[in-house]
């Protein structure tokens, strides 16, 4: 493997990783704080992508597409939470899995009814569609660099908020011990609803960023969701830091796995990684414990 | 005879499973009488899925573990049958490292083999998934299912994403079972076996430990039982039956594809079990029947039937807690407290 | 003199910055009923959990009948002779009273990898189970679901399960919690009848019961035992009064 190829794949891996982080961060906090297993999170990723694709088609503006996409994803997330998911907070995981499974069917079919079965294309504005040489001899797509930049910026912002602000402290308290946080006066339902909206927006953003690369189609959310679940499990439920490290790990292993191994083994690489890590750290790398 | 379950209606529950099997056994003659082979085709699918749903019930209903990888184990059983039939049809030996085997279309060999392969993979999945608590278990089993799915898609030689057709004639020992009606009874025998084994297990010491651990792990540990191995064994046994069902499906539709083992199929199996009622062993049979019939009916009305289906699942989870099996209480009301004997 | 049934030496347990068990040492003599009293938050339940095995101490040791069990998992300790009843009844809602006792008997009998015979028609399980249920006076509720029991009955069931384990050491975590006077008196009488057959550690707030049942009392304050003595000694001790009894 040449140095150029290595650099390119490494960047691809990190870029994929930050995308996974955007999705996994919402999942891990929702799970860690409210003990709620949300399989419908992938639908928010899809919602963001579709809203963005349609917005771009109508306005021609990529920026508008991003903003509207994130807003729609957040909105759909809040509506879902208030109308359906809220009923399942106290209930057992089986009910949550079934309810969110039903939601996936509804969201996917609903999207198909609205937009048809054909994938939508998202075009990149000229400014983002070229390549630049980040290292002499290694041209790399500008858009992917932007994704990387945006993803790291969001990760950084999230880190600062969670670790350095009061609201972040509430979130961490809730993640490690719900009952005590509640007893200490933290308005857990409100914190949670806010978290859900933010997580949904991030998932939508990830969908928007994936759109130009992977295409926007019904059912696009679930394969990514499953990977995000793997990230959550490897990182440790409830831990943002864990989600970040695990996301990068998964992104890099997946990318290199596909390049270095046969297609069969390549697609299985991440799951082997998960199995290996769980063998030594059953609760994930940075288990928070509630 | 001291029946320690206080619910008096429970003592009649043992009739339900045999009745269901009997009712299903009448389908082929009815189907012939009506001149409609489609009925048997649907019933076969119901029987095969019912096997998985009942096996899944052992893990979900009695073990309290939500497994989302049963479609994967199911598919593994199916692929064993299809791959060996492929090698038989093409008169090509099947090579596994240094060893080679002849292919075969004999279910007497491939059915147990499919069950065994699934039964060998299940404990590996289980051992990793059971290391910590419930939520991890769900996510990890889902991840493993996805892995099995990708593995099937990667099998270019065996059709990859398009799946694998069985071109040879499936036999069961000396019998030719490619006949739809005959095959149905083979599948039904499989269901009867599954119901018998799972029913006995649920009332055995093993079943008691499993159920107690699911309801209150602290209590079971306090009296001296570590649940981990019991759960692993339950998961493995469940996997064996799922593999058997997959083998039956492949044989019955003469075809297997990754679609049969995708993650949403795993979700379907859980829905079937819960819809039927996971408090009983036989409930999931009703659930499988209801699921497949509903699927047929809805899809004939609209191509967007998934929407209605998703809505139905949602409503069932919200309102119908005990599943269809709870309807039997309409026949004999449950008395609270149950002073018995 | 016979060896004590339980020897706890300099037990320490921290949760982050909080020291829940602080250099705790005590012994329990064979056949003794040893009560542990102390203000709320003193760490009584944490202590019991370390004896039972749900928690592992950071340092120190727990020796049961001459055997170091400090790091043995809880399920193993049940087979070594420890039975714990929980402050908040820990039951299986769909099982009957008899079934709970049978579960304990079943566990004692060895592994449960038996897949065919019906457990609840097995007299070798049911006989001892019935005895345990009768011993705590719950015969009339033998076939009632745990979810249908009154509060007092649940506490009785907790005790029945513990007895069905045929333990050498009973760890009773507030067996009288939440009971009215009648139920409480009944439970006290019941415990009195068990006194010589078992060694008992009794965590309780009900002082009447404690002074009636205990051979010795240890006072636990902030994770540490400040005094151990006979009921009379404790009752009249100035330090104990100051720390706990309040006057």
mmCIF file of C-alpha atoms in Angstrom, chain C residues 7-241:
data_model
loop_
_atom_site.group_PDB
_atom_site.id
_atom_site.type_symbol
_atom_site.label_atom_id
_atom_site.label_comp_id
_atom_site.label_asym_id
_atom_site.label_seq_id
_atom_site.Cartn_x
_atom_site.Cartn_y
_atom_site.Cartn_z
ATOM 1 C CA UNK C 7 -15.216 -13.068 61.140
ATOM 2 C CA UNK C 8 -15.108 -9.679 59.435
ATOM 3 C CA UNK C 9 -11.754 -7.906 59.513
ATOM 4 C CA UNK C 10 -11.062 -4.252 58.650
ATOM 5 C CA UNK C 11 -13.550 -4.119 55.805
ATOM 6 C CA UNK C 12 -13.332 -1.026 53.574
ATOM 7 C CA UNK C 13 -15.643 0.056 50.764
ATOM 8 C CA UNK C 14 -15.520 3.316 48.835
ATOM 9 C CA UNK C 15 -17.885 4.675 46.208
ATOM 10 C CA UNK C 16 -15.861 7.407 44.546
ATOM 11 C CA UNK C 17 -15.338 9.928 47.304
ATOM 12 C CA UNK C 18 -17.820 8.354 49.682
ATOM 13 C CA UNK C 19 -16.507 5.883 52.275
ATOM 14 C CA UNK C 20 -19.429 3.543 52.907
ATOM 15 C CA UNK C 21 -17.617 0.946 54.975
ATOM 16 C CA UNK C 22 -14.792 2.236 57.116
ATOM 17 C CA UNK C 23 -12.437 -0.186 58.793
ATOM 18 C CA UNK C 24 -15.262 -2.435 59.913
ATOM 19 C CA UNK C 25 -14.484 -5.420 62.102
ATOM 20 C CA UNK C 26 -16.856 -7.735 63.926
ATOM 21 C CA UNK C 27 -17.483 -11.373 64.699
ATOM 22 C CA UNK C 28 -20.571 -13.505 65.025
ATOM 23 C CA UNK C 29 -20.482 -16.504 67.327
ATOM 24 C CA UNK C 30 -22.141 -19.767 66.391
ATOM 25 C CA UNK C 31 -25.836 -19.816 67.218
ATOM 26 C CA UNK C 32 -25.720 -16.132 68.116
ATOM 27 C CA UNK C 33 -28.292 -13.562 67.099
ATOM 28 C CA UNK C 34 -26.199 -10.492 66.464
ATOM 29 C CA UNK C 35 -28.098 -7.287 65.789
ATOM 30 C CA UNK C 36 -26.662 -4.336 63.933
ATOM 31 C CA UNK C 37 -28.215 -0.982 64.624
ATOM 32 C CA UNK C 38 -27.279 2.500 63.548
ATOM 33 C CA UNK C 39 -28.616 5.750 62.135
ATOM 34 C CA UNK C 40 -29.832 5.953 58.542
ATOM 35 C CA UNK C 41 -27.029 6.118 56.049
ATOM 36 C CA UNK C 42 -24.639 4.328 58.375
ATOM 37 C CA UNK C 43 -23.955 1.763 55.703
ATOM 38 C CA UNK C 44 -25.859 -1.227 57.021
ATOM 39 C CA UNK C 45 -27.163 -2.455 53.693
ATOM 40 C CA UNK C 46 -23.796 -1.897 52.026
ATOM 41 C CA UNK C 47 -22.263 -4.027 54.747
ATOM 42 C CA UNK C 48 -24.796 -6.826 54.322
ATOM 43 C CA UNK C 49 -24.264 -6.757 50.566
ATOM 44 C CA UNK C 50 -20.563 -7.324 51.104
ATOM 45 C CA UNK C 51 -21.356 -10.272 53.335
ATOM 46 C CA UNK C 52 -23.752 -11.715 50.810
ATOM 47 C CA UNK C 53 -21.421 -11.091 47.887
ATOM 48 C CA UNK C 54 -23.317 -8.549 45.797
ATOM 49 C CA UNK C 55 -20.532 -6.081 46.526
ATOM 50 C CA UNK C 56 -16.812 -6.705 46.844
ATOM 51 C CA UNK C 57 -14.873 -4.776 49.499
ATOM 52 C CA UNK C 58 -11.863 -2.689 48.528
ATOM 53 C CA UNK C 59 -9.856 -4.249 51.346
ATOM 54 C CA UNK C 60 -10.328 -6.377 54.420
ATOM 55 C CA UNK C 61 -11.717 -9.869 54.675
ATOM 56 C CA UNK C 62 -14.842 -11.876 55.332
ATOM 57 C CA UNK C 63 -14.293 -15.341 56.789
ATOM 58 C CA UNK C 64 -17.217 -17.738 57.040
ATOM 59 C CA UNK C 65 -16.720 -20.807 59.197
ATOM 60 C CA UNK C 66 -12.960 -20.589 58.756
ATOM 61 C CA UNK C 67 -13.140 -20.069 54.988
ATOM 62 C CA UNK C 68 -12.175 -16.810 53.318
ATOM 63 C CA UNK C 69 -15.117 -15.801 51.158
ATOM 64 C CA UNK C 70 -14.171 -12.174 50.568
ATOM 65 C CA UNK C 71 -14.114 -12.525 46.798
ATOM 66 C CA UNK C 72 -16.536 -15.376 46.320
ATOM 67 C CA UNK C 73 -19.487 -14.445 44.084
ATOM 68 C CA UNK C 74 -22.893 -14.180 45.708
ATOM 69 C CA UNK C 75 -24.357 -17.275 44.137
ATOM 70 C CA UNK C 76 -21.504 -19.370 45.507
ATOM 71 C CA UNK C 77 -21.927 -18.001 49.021
ATOM 72 C CA UNK C 78 -25.524 -19.177 49.021
ATOM 73 C CA UNK C 79 -24.154 -22.695 48.720
ATOM 74 C CA UNK C 80 -21.602 -22.048 51.444
ATOM 75 C CA UNK C 81 -24.343 -21.346 53.938
ATOM 76 C CA UNK C 82 -25.315 -17.703 53.662
ATOM 77 C CA UNK C 83 -28.946 -16.735 53.122
ATOM 78 C CA UNK C 84 -29.985 -13.130 52.841
ATOM 79 C CA UNK C 85 -33.443 -11.633 53.052
ATOM 80 C CA UNK C 86 -33.910 -8.263 51.417
ATOM 81 C CA UNK C 87 -35.118 -5.053 52.932
ATOM 82 C CA UNK C 88 -37.377 -4.546 49.922
ATOM 83 C CA UNK C 89 -38.814 -7.955 49.135
ATOM 84 C CA UNK C 90 -37.177 -9.393 46.058
ATOM 85 C CA UNK C 91 -39.708 -11.759 44.548
ATOM 86 C CA UNK C 92 -40.898 -13.252 41.270
ATOM 87 C CA UNK C 93 -44.426 -11.867 40.750
ATOM 88 C CA UNK C 94 -45.750 -14.789 38.689
ATOM 89 C CA UNK C 95 -44.507 -17.483 41.076
ATOM 90 C CA UNK C 96 -46.515 -18.686 44.051
ATOM 91 C CA UNK C 97 -45.296 -18.682 47.631
ATOM 92 C CA UNK C 98 -44.560 -22.385 47.427
ATOM 93 C CA UNK C 99 -42.737 -21.904 44.134
ATOM 94 C CA UNK C 100 -40.362 -19.413 45.729
ATOM 95 C CA UNK C 101 -39.396 -21.829 48.457
ATOM 96 C CA UNK C 102 -39.121 -24.618 45.885
ATOM 97 C CA UNK C 103 -36.730 -22.449 43.897
ATOM 98 C CA UNK C 104 -34.395 -22.233 46.864
ATOM 99 C CA UNK C 105 -34.629 -25.980 47.424
ATOM 100 C CA UNK C 106 -33.963 -26.584 43.738
ATOM 101 C CA UNK C 107 -30.844 -24.449 43.850
ATOM 102 C CA UNK C 108 -29.548 -26.252 46.890
ATOM 103 C CA UNK C 109 -30.035 -29.592 45.112
ATOM 104 C CA UNK C 110 -27.319 -28.710 42.584
ATOM 105 C CA UNK C 111 -27.426 -27.589 38.978
ATOM 106 C CA UNK C 112 -30.700 -27.103 37.150
ATOM 107 C CA UNK C 113 -29.769 -28.436 33.739
ATOM 108 C CA UNK C 114 -32.734 -30.760 33.736
ATOM 109 C CA UNK C 115 -34.978 -30.196 30.749
ATOM 110 C CA UNK C 116 -37.767 -32.714 30.779
ATOM 111 C CA UNK C 117 -39.347 -33.449 34.176
ATOM 112 C CA UNK C 118 -41.785 -30.910 35.544
ATOM 113 C CA UNK C 119 -40.083 -29.148 38.425
ATOM 114 C CA UNK C 120 -43.292 -28.348 40.238
ATOM 115 C CA UNK C 121 -44.476 -31.914 40.444
ATOM 116 C CA UNK C 122 -41.249 -33.053 42.029
ATOM 117 C CA UNK C 123 -41.928 -33.982 45.642
ATOM 118 C CA UNK C 124 -38.240 -33.850 46.501
ATOM 119 C CA UNK C 125 -38.535 -30.115 45.866
ATOM 120 C CA UNK C 126 -42.031 -29.561 47.180
ATOM 121 C CA UNK C 127 -41.664 -31.329 50.554
ATOM 122 C CA UNK C 128 -38.834 -29.168 51.921
ATOM 123 C CA UNK C 129 -40.467 -26.137 50.324
ATOM 124 C CA UNK C 130 -43.729 -26.760 52.179
ATOM 125 C CA UNK C 131 -41.810 -27.094 55.422
ATOM 126 C CA UNK C 132 -40.112 -23.753 54.951
ATOM 127 C CA UNK C 133 -43.382 -22.031 54.101
ATOM 128 C CA UNK C 134 -45.070 -23.597 57.124
ATOM 129 C CA UNK C 135 -42.182 -22.591 59.371
ATOM 130 C CA UNK C 136 -42.907 -18.931 58.763
ATOM 131 C CA UNK C 137 -46.640 -19.400 59.053
ATOM 132 C CA UNK C 138 -47.567 -18.776 55.427
ATOM 133 C CA UNK C 139 -49.336 -22.118 54.814
ATOM 134 C CA UNK C 140 -52.655 -20.463 54.143
ATOM 135 C CA UNK C 141 -51.078 -18.556 51.274
ATOM 136 C CA UNK C 142 -49.121 -21.478 49.866
ATOM 137 C CA UNK C 143 -50.568 -21.159 46.357
ATOM 138 C CA UNK C 144 -50.962 -17.404 46.222
ATOM 139 C CA UNK C 145 -49.006 -15.427 43.677
ATOM 140 C CA UNK C 146 -46.278 -13.280 45.123
ATOM 141 C CA UNK C 147 -47.904 -10.278 43.471
ATOM 142 C CA UNK C 148 -51.044 -10.886 45.541
ATOM 143 C CA UNK C 149 -49.343 -10.886 48.926
ATOM 144 C CA UNK C 150 -49.648 -8.170 51.519
ATOM 145 C CA UNK C 151 -46.550 -6.333 52.641
ATOM 146 C CA UNK C 152 -46.178 -8.366 55.800
ATOM 147 C CA UNK C 153 -46.662 -11.599 53.895
ATOM 148 C CA UNK C 154 -43.903 -10.658 51.497
ATOM 149 C CA UNK C 155 -41.489 -10.185 54.386
ATOM 150 C CA UNK C 156 -42.551 -13.601 55.671
ATOM 151 C CA UNK C 157 -41.918 -15.091 52.251
ATOM 152 C CA UNK C 158 -38.454 -13.545 52.181
ATOM 153 C CA UNK C 159 -37.746 -15.399 55.388
ATOM 154 C CA UNK C 160 -39.246 -18.637 54.078
ATOM 155 C CA UNK C 161 -36.944 -18.524 51.049
ATOM 156 C CA UNK C 162 -33.960 -17.943 53.288
ATOM 157 C CA UNK C 163 -34.902 -20.881 55.479
ATOM 158 C CA UNK C 164 -35.452 -23.121 52.472
ATOM 159 C CA UNK C 165 -31.805 -22.558 51.645
ATOM 160 C CA UNK C 166 -30.917 -24.391 54.900
ATOM 161 C CA UNK C 167 -28.278 -21.803 55.727
ATOM 162 C CA UNK C 168 -25.807 -21.638 58.569
ATOM 163 C CA UNK C 169 -25.846 -17.849 58.644
ATOM 164 C CA UNK C 170 -28.979 -15.773 58.117
ATOM 165 C CA UNK C 171 -28.568 -12.168 57.016
ATOM 166 C CA UNK C 172 -31.842 -10.432 57.779
ATOM 167 C CA UNK C 173 -32.003 -6.930 56.361
ATOM 168 C CA UNK C 174 -34.783 -5.114 58.243
ATOM 169 C CA UNK C 175 -37.242 -8.021 58.289
ATOM 170 C CA UNK C 176 -39.751 -5.861 60.105
ATOM 171 C CA UNK C 177 -39.569 -2.824 57.836
ATOM 172 C CA UNK C 178 -42.955 -1.313 57.122
ATOM 173 C CA UNK C 179 -44.818 -3.719 59.350
ATOM 174 C CA UNK C 180 -47.622 -2.712 61.668
ATOM 175 C CA UNK C 181 -47.529 -3.653 65.344
ATOM 176 C CA UNK C 182 -49.332 -6.965 65.017
ATOM 177 C CA UNK C 183 -47.291 -8.165 62.072
ATOM 178 C CA UNK C 184 -44.146 -6.939 63.764
ATOM 179 C CA UNK C 185 -44.915 -8.824 66.946
ATOM 180 C CA UNK C 186 -45.601 -11.960 64.953
ATOM 181 C CA UNK C 187 -42.342 -11.661 63.067
ATOM 182 C CA UNK C 188 -40.460 -11.109 66.338
ATOM 183 C CA UNK C 189 -41.976 -14.256 67.755
ATOM 184 C CA UNK C 190 -41.072 -16.149 64.605
ATOM 185 C CA UNK C 191 -37.485 -14.982 64.745
ATOM 186 C CA UNK C 192 -37.297 -15.879 68.412
ATOM 187 C CA UNK C 193 -38.268 -19.444 67.506
ATOM 188 C CA UNK C 194 -35.353 -19.608 65.054
ATOM 189 C CA UNK C 195 -32.748 -18.297 67.429
ATOM 190 C CA UNK C 196 -30.779 -21.380 68.417
ATOM 191 C CA UNK C 197 -31.051 -23.160 65.076
ATOM 192 C CA UNK C 198 -29.256 -20.521 63.071
ATOM 193 C CA UNK C 199 -26.603 -17.885 63.463
ATOM 194 C CA UNK C 200 -28.302 -14.617 62.630
ATOM 195 C CA UNK C 201 -27.221 -11.133 61.694
ATOM 196 C CA UNK C 202 -30.205 -8.909 62.244
ATOM 197 C CA UNK C 203 -30.317 -5.392 60.819
ATOM 198 C CA UNK C 204 -33.214 -3.588 62.397
ATOM 199 C CA UNK C 205 -34.600 -0.239 63.466
ATOM 200 C CA UNK C 206 -37.340 -1.722 65.612
ATOM 201 C CA UNK C 207 -35.683 -1.412 69.022
ATOM 202 C CA UNK C 208 -38.224 -3.562 70.854
ATOM 203 C CA UNK C 209 -37.463 -6.450 68.562
ATOM 204 C CA UNK C 210 -33.735 -5.849 68.729
ATOM 205 C CA UNK C 211 -33.566 -5.878 72.497
ATOM 206 C CA UNK C 212 -35.817 -8.901 72.652
ATOM 207 C CA UNK C 213 -33.947 -10.989 70.104
ATOM 208 C CA UNK C 214 -30.315 -9.988 70.183
ATOM 209 C CA UNK C 215 -27.623 -11.809 72.130
ATOM 210 C CA UNK C 216 -25.240 -9.033 71.184
ATOM 211 C CA UNK C 217 -25.654 -5.700 69.452
ATOM 212 C CA UNK C 218 -23.150 -3.817 67.300
ATOM 213 C CA UNK C 219 -23.650 -0.140 66.617
ATOM 214 C CA UNK C 220 -22.743 0.988 63.113
ATOM 215 C CA UNK C 221 -22.043 4.673 62.549
ATOM 216 C CA UNK C 222 -20.575 6.069 59.325
ATOM 217 C CA UNK C 223 -19.483 2.644 58.153
ATOM 218 C CA UNK C 224 -17.653 1.783 61.340
ATOM 219 C CA UNK C 225 -18.697 -0.264 64.365
ATOM 220 C CA UNK C 226 -18.256 1.973 67.353
ATOM 221 C CA UNK C 227 -19.390 -0.479 70.002
ATOM 222 C CA UNK C 228 -20.391 -4.092 70.487
ATOM 223 C CA UNK C 229 -22.002 -5.491 73.581
ATOM 224 C CA UNK C 230 -24.993 -7.115 75.238
ATOM 225 C CA UNK C 231 -28.327 -5.322 74.967
ATOM 226 C CA UNK C 232 -27.979 -3.955 78.470
ATOM 227 C CA UNK C 233 -24.466 -2.679 77.844
ATOM 228 C CA UNK C 234 -25.542 -0.962 74.646
ATOM 229 C CA UNK C 235 -28.685 0.466 76.148
ATOM 230 C CA UNK C 236 -26.700 2.171 78.872
ATOM 231 C CA UNK C 237 -23.707 3.249 76.828
ATOM 232 C CA UNK C 238 -23.220 7.011 76.684
ATOM 233 C CA UNK C 239 -21.381 7.040 73.353
ATOM 234 C CA UNK C 240 -24.088 4.988 71.716
ATOM 235 C CA UNK C 241 -26.761 7.251 73.080
#
